[in-house]
GROMACS .gro file of C-alpha atoms in nm:
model
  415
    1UNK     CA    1   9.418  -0.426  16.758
    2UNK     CA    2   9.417  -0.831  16.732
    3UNK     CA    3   9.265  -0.775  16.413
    4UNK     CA    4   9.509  -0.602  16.272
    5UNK     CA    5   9.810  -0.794  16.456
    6UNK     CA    6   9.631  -1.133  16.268
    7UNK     CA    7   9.592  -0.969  15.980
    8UNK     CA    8   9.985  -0.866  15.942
    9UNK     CA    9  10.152  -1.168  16.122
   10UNK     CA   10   9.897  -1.494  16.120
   11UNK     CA   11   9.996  -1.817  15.927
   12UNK     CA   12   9.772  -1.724  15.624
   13UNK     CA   13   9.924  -1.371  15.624
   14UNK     CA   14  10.318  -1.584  15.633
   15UNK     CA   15  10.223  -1.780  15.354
   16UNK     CA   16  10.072  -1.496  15.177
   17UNK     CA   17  10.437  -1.336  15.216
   18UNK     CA   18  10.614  -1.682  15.113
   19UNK     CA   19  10.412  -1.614  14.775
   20UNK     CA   20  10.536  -1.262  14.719
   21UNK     CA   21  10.890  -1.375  14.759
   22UNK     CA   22  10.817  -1.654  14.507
   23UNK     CA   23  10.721  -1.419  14.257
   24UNK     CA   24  11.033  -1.212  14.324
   25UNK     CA   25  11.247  -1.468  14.272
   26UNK     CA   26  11.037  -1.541  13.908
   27UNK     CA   27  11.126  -1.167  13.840
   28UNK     CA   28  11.509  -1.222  13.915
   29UNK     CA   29  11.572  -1.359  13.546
   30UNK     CA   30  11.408  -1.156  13.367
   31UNK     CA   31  11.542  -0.838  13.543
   32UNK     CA   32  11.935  -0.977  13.492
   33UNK     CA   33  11.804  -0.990  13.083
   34UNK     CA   34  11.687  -0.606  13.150
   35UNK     CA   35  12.042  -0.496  13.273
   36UNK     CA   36  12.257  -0.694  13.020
   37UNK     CA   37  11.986  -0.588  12.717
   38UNK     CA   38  11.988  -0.196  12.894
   39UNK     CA   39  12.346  -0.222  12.999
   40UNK     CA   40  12.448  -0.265  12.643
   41UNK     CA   41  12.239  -0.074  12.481
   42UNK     CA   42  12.329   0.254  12.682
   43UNK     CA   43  12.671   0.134  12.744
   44UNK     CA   44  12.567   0.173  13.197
   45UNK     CA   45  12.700  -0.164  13.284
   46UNK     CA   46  12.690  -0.083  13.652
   47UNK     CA   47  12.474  -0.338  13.784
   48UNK     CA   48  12.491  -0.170  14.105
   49UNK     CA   49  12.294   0.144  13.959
   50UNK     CA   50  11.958   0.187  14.108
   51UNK     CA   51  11.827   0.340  13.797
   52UNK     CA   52  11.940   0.054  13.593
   53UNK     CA   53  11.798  -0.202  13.844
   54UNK     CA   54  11.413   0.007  13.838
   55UNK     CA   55  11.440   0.047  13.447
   56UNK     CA   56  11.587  -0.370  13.424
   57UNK     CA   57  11.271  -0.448  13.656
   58UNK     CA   58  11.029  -0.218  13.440
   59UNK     CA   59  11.161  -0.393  13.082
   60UNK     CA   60  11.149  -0.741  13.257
   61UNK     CA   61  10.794  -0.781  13.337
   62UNK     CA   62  10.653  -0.746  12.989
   63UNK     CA   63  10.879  -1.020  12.905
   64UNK     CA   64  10.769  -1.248  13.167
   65UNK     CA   65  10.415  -1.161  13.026
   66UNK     CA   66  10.513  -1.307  12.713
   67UNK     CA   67  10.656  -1.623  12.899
   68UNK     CA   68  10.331  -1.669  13.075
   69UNK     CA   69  10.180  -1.806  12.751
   70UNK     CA   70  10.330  -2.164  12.794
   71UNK     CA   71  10.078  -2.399  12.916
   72UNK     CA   72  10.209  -2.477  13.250
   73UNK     CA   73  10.202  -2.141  13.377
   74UNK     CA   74   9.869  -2.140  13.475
   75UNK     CA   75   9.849  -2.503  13.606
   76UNK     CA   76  10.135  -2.411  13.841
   77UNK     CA   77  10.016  -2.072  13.967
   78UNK     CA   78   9.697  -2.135  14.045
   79UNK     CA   79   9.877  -2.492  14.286
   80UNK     CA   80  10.056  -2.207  14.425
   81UNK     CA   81   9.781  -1.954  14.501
   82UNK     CA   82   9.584  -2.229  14.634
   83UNK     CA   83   9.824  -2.376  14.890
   84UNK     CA   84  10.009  -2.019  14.992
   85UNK     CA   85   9.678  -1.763  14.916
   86UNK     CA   86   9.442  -1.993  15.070
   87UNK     CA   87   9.218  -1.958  14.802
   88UNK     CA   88   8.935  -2.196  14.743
   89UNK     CA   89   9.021  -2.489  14.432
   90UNK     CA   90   8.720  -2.479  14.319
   91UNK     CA   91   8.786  -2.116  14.250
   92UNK     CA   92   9.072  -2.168  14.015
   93UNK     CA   93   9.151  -2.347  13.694
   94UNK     CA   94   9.400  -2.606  13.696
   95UNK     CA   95   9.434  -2.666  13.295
   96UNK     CA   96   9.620  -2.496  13.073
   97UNK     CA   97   9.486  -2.135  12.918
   98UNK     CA   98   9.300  -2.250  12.586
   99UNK     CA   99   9.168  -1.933  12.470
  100UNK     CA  100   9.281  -1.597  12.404
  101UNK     CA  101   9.120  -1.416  12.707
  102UNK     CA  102   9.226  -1.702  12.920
  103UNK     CA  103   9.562  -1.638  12.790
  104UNK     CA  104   9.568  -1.263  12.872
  105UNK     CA  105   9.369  -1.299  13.187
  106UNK     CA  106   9.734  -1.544  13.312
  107UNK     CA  107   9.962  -1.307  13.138
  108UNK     CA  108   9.791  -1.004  13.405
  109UNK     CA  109   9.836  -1.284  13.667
  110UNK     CA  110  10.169  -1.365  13.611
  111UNK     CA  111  10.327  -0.980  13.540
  112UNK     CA  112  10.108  -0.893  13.895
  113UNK     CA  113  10.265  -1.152  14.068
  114UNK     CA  114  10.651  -1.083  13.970
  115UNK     CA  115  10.567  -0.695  13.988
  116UNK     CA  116  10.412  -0.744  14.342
  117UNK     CA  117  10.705  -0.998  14.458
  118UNK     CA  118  10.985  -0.840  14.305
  119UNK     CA  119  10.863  -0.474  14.555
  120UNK     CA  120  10.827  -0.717  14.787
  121UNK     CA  121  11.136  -0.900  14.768
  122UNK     CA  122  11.340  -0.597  14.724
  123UNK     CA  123  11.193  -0.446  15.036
  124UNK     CA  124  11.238  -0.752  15.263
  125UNK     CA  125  11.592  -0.770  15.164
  126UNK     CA  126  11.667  -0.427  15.218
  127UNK     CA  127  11.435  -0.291  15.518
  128UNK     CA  128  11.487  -0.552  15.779
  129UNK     CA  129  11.888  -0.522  15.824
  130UNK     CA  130  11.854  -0.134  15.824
  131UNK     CA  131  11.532  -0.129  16.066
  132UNK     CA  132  11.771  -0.337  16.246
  133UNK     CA  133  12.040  -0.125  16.314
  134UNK     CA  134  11.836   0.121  16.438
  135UNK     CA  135  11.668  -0.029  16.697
  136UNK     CA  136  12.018  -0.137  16.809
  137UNK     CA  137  12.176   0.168  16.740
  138UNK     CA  138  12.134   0.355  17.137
  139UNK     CA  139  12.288   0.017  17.258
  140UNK     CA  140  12.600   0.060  17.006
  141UNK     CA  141  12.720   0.413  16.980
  142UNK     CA  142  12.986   0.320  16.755
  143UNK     CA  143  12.796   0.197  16.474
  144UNK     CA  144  12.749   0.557  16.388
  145UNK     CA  145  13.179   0.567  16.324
  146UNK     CA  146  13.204   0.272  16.138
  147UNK     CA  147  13.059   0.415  15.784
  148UNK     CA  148  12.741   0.233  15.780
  149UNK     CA  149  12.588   0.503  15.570
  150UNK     CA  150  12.374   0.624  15.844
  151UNK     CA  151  12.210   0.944  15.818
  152UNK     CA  152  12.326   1.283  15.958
  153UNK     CA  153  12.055   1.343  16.163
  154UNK     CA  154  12.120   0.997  16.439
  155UNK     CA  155  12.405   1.255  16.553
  156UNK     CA  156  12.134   1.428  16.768
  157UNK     CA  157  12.079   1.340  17.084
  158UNK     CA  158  11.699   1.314  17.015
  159UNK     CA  159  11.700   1.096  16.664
  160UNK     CA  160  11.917   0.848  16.846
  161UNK     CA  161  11.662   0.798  17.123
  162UNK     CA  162  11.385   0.770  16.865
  163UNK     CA  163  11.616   0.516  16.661
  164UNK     CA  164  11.420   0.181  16.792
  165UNK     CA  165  11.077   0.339  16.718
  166UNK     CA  166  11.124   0.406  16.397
  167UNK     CA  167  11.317   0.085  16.331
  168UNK     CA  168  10.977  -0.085  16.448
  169UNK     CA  169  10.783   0.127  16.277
  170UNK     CA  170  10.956   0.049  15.927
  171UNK     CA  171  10.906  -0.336  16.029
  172UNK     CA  172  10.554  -0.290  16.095
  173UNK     CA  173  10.556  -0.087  15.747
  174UNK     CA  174  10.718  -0.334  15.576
  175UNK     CA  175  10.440  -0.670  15.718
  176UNK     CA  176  10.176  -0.412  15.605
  177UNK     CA  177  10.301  -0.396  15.258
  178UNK     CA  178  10.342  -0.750  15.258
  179UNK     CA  179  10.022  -0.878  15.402
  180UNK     CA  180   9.871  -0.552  15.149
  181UNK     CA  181  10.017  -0.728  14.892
  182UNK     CA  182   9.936  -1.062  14.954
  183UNK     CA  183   9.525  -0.978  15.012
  184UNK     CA  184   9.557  -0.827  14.708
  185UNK     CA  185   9.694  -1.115  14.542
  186UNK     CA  186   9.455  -1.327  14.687
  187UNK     CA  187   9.181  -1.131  14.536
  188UNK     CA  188   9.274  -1.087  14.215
  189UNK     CA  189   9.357  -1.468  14.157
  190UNK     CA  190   8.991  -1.589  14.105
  191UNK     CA  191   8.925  -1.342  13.798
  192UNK     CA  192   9.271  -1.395  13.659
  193UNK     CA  193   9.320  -1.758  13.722
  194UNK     CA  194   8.988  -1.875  13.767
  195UNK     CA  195   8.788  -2.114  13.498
  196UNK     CA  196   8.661  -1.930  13.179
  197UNK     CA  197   8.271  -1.986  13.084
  198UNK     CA  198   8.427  -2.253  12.866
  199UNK     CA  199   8.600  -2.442  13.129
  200UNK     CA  200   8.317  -2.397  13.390
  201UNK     CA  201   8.062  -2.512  13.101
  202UNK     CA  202   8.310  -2.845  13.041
  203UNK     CA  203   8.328  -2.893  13.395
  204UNK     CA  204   7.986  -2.893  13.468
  205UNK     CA  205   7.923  -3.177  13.178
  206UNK     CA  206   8.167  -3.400  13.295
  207UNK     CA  207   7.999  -3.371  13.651
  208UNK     CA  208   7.669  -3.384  13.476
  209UNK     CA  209   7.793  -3.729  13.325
  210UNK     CA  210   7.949  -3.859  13.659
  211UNK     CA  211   7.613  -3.815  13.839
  212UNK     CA  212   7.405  -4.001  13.534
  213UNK     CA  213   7.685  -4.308  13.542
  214UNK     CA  214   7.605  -4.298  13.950
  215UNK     CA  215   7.240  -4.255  13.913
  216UNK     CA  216   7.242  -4.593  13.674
  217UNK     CA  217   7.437  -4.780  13.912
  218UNK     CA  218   7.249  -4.701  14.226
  219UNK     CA  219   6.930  -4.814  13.978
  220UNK     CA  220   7.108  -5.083  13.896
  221UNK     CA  221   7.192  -5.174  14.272
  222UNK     CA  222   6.820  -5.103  14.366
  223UNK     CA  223   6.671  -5.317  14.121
  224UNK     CA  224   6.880  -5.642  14.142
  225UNK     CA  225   7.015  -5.660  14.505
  226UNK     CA  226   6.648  -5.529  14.602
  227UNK     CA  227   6.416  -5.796  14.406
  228UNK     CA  228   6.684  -6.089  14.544
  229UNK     CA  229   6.573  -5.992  14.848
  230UNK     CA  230   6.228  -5.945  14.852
  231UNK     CA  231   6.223  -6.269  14.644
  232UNK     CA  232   6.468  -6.471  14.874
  233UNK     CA  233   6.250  -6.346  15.199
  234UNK     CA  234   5.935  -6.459  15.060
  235UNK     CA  235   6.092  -6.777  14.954
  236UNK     CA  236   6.245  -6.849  15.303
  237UNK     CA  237   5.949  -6.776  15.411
  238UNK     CA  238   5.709  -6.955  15.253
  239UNK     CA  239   5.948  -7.279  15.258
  240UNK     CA  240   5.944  -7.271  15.628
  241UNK     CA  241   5.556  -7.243  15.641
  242UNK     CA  242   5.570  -7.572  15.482
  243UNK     CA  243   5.875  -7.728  15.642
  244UNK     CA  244   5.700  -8.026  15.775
  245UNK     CA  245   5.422  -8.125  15.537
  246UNK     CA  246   5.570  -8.046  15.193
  247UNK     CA  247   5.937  -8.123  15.137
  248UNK     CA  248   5.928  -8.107  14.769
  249UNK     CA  249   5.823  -7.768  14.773
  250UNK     CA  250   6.094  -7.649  15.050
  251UNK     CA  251   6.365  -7.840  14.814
  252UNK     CA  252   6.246  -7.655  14.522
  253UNK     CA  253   6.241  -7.281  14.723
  254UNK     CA  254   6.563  -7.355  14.830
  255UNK     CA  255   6.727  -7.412  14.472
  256UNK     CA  256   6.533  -7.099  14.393
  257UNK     CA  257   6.694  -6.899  14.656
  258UNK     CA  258   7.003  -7.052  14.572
  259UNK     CA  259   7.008  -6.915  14.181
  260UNK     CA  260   6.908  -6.630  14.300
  261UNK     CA  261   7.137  -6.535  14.561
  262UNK     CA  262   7.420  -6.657  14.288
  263UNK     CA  263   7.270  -6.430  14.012
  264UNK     CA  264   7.275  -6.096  14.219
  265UNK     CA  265   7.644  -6.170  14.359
  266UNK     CA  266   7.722  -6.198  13.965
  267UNK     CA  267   7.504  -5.856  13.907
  268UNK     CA  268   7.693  -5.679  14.243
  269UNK     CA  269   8.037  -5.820  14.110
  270UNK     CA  270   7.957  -5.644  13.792
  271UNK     CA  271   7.822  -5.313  13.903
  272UNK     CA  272   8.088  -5.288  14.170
  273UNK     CA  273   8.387  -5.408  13.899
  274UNK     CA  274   8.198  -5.059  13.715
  275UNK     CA  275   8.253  -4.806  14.058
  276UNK     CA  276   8.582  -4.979  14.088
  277UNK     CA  277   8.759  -4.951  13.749
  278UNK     CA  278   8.568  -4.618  13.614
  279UNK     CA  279   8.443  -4.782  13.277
  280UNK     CA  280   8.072  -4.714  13.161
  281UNK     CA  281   7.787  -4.924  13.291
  282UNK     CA  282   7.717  -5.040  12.944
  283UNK     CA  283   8.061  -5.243  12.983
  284UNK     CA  284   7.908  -5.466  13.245
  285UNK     CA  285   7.661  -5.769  13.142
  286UNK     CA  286   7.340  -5.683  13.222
  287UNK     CA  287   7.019  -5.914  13.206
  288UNK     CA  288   6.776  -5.846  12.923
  289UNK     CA  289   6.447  -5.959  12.869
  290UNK     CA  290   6.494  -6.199  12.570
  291UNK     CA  291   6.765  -6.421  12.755
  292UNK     CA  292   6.618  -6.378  13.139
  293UNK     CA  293   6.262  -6.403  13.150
  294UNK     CA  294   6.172  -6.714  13.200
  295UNK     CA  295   6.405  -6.725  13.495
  296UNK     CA  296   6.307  -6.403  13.680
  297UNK     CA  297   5.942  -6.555  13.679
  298UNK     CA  298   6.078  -6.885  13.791
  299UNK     CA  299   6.259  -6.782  14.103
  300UNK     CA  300   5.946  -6.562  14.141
  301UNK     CA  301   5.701  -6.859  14.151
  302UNK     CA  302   5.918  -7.066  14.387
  303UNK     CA  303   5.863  -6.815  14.663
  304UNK     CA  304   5.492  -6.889  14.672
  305UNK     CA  305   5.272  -6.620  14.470
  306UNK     CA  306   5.099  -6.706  14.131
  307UNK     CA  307   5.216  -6.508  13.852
  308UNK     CA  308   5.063  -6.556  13.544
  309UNK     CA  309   5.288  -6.377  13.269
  310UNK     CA  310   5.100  -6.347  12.881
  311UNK     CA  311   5.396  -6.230  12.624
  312UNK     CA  312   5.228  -6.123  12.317
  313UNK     CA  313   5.594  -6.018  12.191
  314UNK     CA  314   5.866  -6.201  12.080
  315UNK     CA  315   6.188  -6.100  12.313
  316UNK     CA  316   6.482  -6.165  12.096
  317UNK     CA  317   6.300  -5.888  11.823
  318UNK     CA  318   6.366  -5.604  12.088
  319UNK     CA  319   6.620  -5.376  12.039
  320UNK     CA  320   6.912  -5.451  12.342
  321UNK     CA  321   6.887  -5.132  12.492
  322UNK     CA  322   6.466  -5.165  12.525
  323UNK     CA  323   6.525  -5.560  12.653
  324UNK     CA  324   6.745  -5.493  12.942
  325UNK     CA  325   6.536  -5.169  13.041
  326UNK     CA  326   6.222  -5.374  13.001
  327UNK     CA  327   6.351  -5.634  13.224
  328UNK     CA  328   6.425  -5.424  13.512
  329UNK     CA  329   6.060  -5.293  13.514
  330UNK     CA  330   5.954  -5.597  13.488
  331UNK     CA  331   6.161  -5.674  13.764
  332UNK     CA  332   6.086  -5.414  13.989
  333UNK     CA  333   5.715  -5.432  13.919
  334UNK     CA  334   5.715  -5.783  14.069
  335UNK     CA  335   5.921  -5.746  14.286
  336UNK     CA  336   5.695  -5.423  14.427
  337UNK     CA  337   5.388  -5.703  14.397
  338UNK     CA  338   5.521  -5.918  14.691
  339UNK     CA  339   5.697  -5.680  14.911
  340UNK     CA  340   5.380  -5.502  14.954
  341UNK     CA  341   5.094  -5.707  14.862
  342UNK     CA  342   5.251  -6.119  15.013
  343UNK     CA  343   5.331  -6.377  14.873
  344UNK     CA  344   4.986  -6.537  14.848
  345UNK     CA  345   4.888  -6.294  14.615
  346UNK     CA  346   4.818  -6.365  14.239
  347UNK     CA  347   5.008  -6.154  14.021
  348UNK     CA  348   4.954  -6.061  13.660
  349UNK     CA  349   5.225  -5.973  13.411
  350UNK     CA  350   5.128  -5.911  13.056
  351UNK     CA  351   5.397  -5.805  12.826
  352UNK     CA  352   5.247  -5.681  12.455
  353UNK     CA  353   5.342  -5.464  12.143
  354UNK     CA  354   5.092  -5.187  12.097
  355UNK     CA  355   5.147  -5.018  11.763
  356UNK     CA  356   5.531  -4.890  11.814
  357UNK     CA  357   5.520  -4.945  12.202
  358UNK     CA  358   5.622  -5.211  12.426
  359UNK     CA  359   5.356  -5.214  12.669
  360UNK     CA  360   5.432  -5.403  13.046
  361UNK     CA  361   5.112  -5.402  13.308
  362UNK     CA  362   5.167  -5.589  13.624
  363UNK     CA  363   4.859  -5.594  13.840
  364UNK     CA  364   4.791  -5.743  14.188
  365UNK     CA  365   4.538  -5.731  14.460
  366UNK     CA  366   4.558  -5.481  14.731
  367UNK     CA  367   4.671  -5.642  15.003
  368UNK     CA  368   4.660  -5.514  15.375
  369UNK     CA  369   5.058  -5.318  15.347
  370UNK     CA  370   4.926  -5.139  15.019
  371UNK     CA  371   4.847  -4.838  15.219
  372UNK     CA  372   5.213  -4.754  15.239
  373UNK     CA  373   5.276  -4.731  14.855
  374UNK     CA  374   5.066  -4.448  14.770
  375UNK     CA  375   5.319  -4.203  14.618
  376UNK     CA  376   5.586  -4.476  14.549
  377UNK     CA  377   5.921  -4.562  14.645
  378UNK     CA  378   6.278  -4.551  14.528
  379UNK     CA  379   6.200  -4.828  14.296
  380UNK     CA  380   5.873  -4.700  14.106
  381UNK     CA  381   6.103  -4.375  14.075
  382UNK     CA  382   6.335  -4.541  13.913
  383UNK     CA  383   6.089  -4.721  13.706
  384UNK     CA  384   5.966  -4.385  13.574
  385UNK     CA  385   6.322  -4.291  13.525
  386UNK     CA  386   6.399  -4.575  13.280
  387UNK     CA  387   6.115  -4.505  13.049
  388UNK     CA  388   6.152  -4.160  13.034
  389UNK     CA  389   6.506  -4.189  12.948
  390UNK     CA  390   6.336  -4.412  12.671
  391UNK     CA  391   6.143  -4.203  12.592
  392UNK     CA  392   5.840  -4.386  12.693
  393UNK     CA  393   5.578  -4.340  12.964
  394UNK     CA  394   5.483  -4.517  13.330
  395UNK     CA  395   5.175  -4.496  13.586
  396UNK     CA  396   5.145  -4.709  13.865
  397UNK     CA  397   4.834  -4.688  14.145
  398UNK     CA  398   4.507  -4.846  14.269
  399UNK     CA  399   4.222  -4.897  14.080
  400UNK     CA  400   3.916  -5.117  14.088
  401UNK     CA  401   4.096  -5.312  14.392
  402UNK     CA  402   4.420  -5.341  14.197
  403UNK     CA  403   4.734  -5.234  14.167
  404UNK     CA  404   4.871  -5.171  13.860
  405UNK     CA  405   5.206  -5.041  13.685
  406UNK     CA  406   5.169  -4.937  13.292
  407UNK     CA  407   5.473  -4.847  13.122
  408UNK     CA  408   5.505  -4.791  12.761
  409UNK     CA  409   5.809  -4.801  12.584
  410UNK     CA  410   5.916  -4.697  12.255
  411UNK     CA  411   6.046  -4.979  12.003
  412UNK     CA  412   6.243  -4.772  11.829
  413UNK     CA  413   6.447  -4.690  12.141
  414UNK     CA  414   6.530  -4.323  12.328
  415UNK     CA  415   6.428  -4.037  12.100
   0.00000   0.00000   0.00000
């Protein structure tokens, strides 16, 4: 019984009702066309006719079919449905119908809608004030002599005592129809208003392109705020290992940690100007290997390990794209060397052109914290990600008492 109380008078089942009456009062114009176009034509201008009013509401609805093809019509039914019909947004479509089935698919909404709320209306106008009357009618005798057009039948003894009953019966009839109405409403939006293949397929490549932009710029993040600070730790560090005995090596760890910390600020400024304004990543200056080399492996040095780089390529020759990529692996593959291996390791960094390949191999001793890399991090994932977006390769794991990252990249960029 509570379900069936909810399911006629709860809030959704209100709002549900609010819709219906909406749609009736969409329905009132084109029914007033219907009685002046079939008033005129069969000379019945008595608005007051029922049968005019059912045949003005029958002609009216395929017109408001035909009005349903504007664009907006769909944008502003399916706001409705989803605030009064408590149907889910991501349910509906919110643009305007492109194609032809789209089209039709809004006209059906739109006629079921005003057909639905214009019974609806019609019965919530005219049911309550007579449901009314009879449940007040054993209370006021004399509403029978006043030519309320009461049936015949309230002059029994009997009808009049049944009066309120049925009075409460046609209101509970009448939140039946509604809430009936309204479920079926709610139903029948998704098909009608929801997105075609075409706007689902649209939709799902502009969140397919959101997630790649936010995939780069959590690489991005990852890469540069996560070297500075492997890099500035080391170099703290090892400067205060040394405090006391070598003061030109503390000054010079310092200046490193102080390029270094102003460099990623730039790079975080950048990447978070990106999440801030919408524009692509590629609008934001990013390091490349050609023009930040030699500095990545001289704030490197200044922490402490040995890194001995051999470039058998010429930088500036690389195409942009390959340079910046390259210098983020190169990146992350030293800065993976002293987060896991110390800084009083020797590191190896050879960058070379192998027939159409840019080949990077960074090598470095196993060191005692090595045990925790086997299957790699968020970083060597993201190395592999950048080469295979490349179109290039990347392997990275022990051997011979090393550690070693390969990646090969294409020179001819992605594929």
């Amino acid at each position: 019984m509570r379900g069936f109380a909810r399911f006629l008078f709860s809030r959704r089942a209100r709002l549900r009702w609010i819709h219906l009456i909406l749609g009736g009062a969409l329905a009132m114009p084109y029914v007033f066309v219907g009685e002046v176009v079939l008033g005129t034509a069969t000379g019945a201008m008595d608005f007051g006719s029922s049968p005019l009013q059912l045949a003005s509401f029958a002609f009216g609805l395929p017109v408001a079919a035909l009005t349903s093809l504007f664009p907006l019509t769909r944008p502003l039914e399916a706001g409705a449905v989803r605030w009064l019909c408590g149907v889910d947004a991501d349910r509906l479509a919110y643009g305007p119908a492109r194609t032809r089935a789209a089209k039709g698919r809004t006209a059906a909404w739109f006629t079921l809608h005003l057909g639905l709320g214009g019974v609806i209306s019609g019965m919530s106008l005219a049911v309550p004030p007579f449901a009314v009357v009879l449940i007040v009618l054993p209370l006021f005798a004399r509403l029978r002599d006043i030519g309320v057009g009461l049936p015949e039948v309230l002059d029994h003894t009997w009808a009049l005592a049944l009066a309120p009953v049925a009075g409460v019966a046609m209101l509970v009839a009448l939140a039946g129809c509604a809430a009936g109405a309204g479920a079926l409403l709610a139903r029948w939006a998704p098909p009608l208003l929801g997105p075609a293949p075409e706007d689902r397929l649209a939709a799902a490549e502009a969140r397919a392109a959101e997630l790649a932009v936010r995939n780069r710029l959590a690489r991005e993040l990852h890469d540069s705020v996560g070297h500075a600070l492997s890099a500035v730790t080391l170099q703290a560090g090892a400067a205060r290992r040394v405090l006391g005995s070598d003061p030109e090596f503390v000054r010079e760890a310092l200046a490193a940690i102080e390029e270094t910390t102003r460099r990623t600020v730039g790079e975080l400024d950048a990447v978070l100007g990106v999440l801030r304004d919408g524009d692509t990543p590629g609008t934001a200056p990013a390091p490349t290997l050609a023009a930040d080399l030699d500095g990545l492996l001289r704030r490197v040095g200044a922490g402490g390990p040995r890194v001995t780089a051999t470039v058998d390529a010429d930088p500036a020759t690389l195409p942009p794209l390959v340079s910046r990529e390259a210098y983020r692996i190169v990146q992350e593959g030293l800065s993976n060397a002293l987060k896991h291996a110390g800084d009083q390791v020797a590191v190896t960094l050879r960058i070379e052109v192998v027939g159409e390949h840019l080949e990077i191999t960074v090598e470095n001793p196993l060191g005692d914290a090595a045990a925790s890399r086997p299957g790699g991090g968020h970083g060597l994932r993201g190395v592999a990600d950048r080469a295979r977006l490349l179109g290039g390769s990347a392997e990275a794991g022990a051997s011979g008492g090393l550690w070693r990252l390969n990646v090969r990249l294409p020179m001819r960029g992605p594929a």
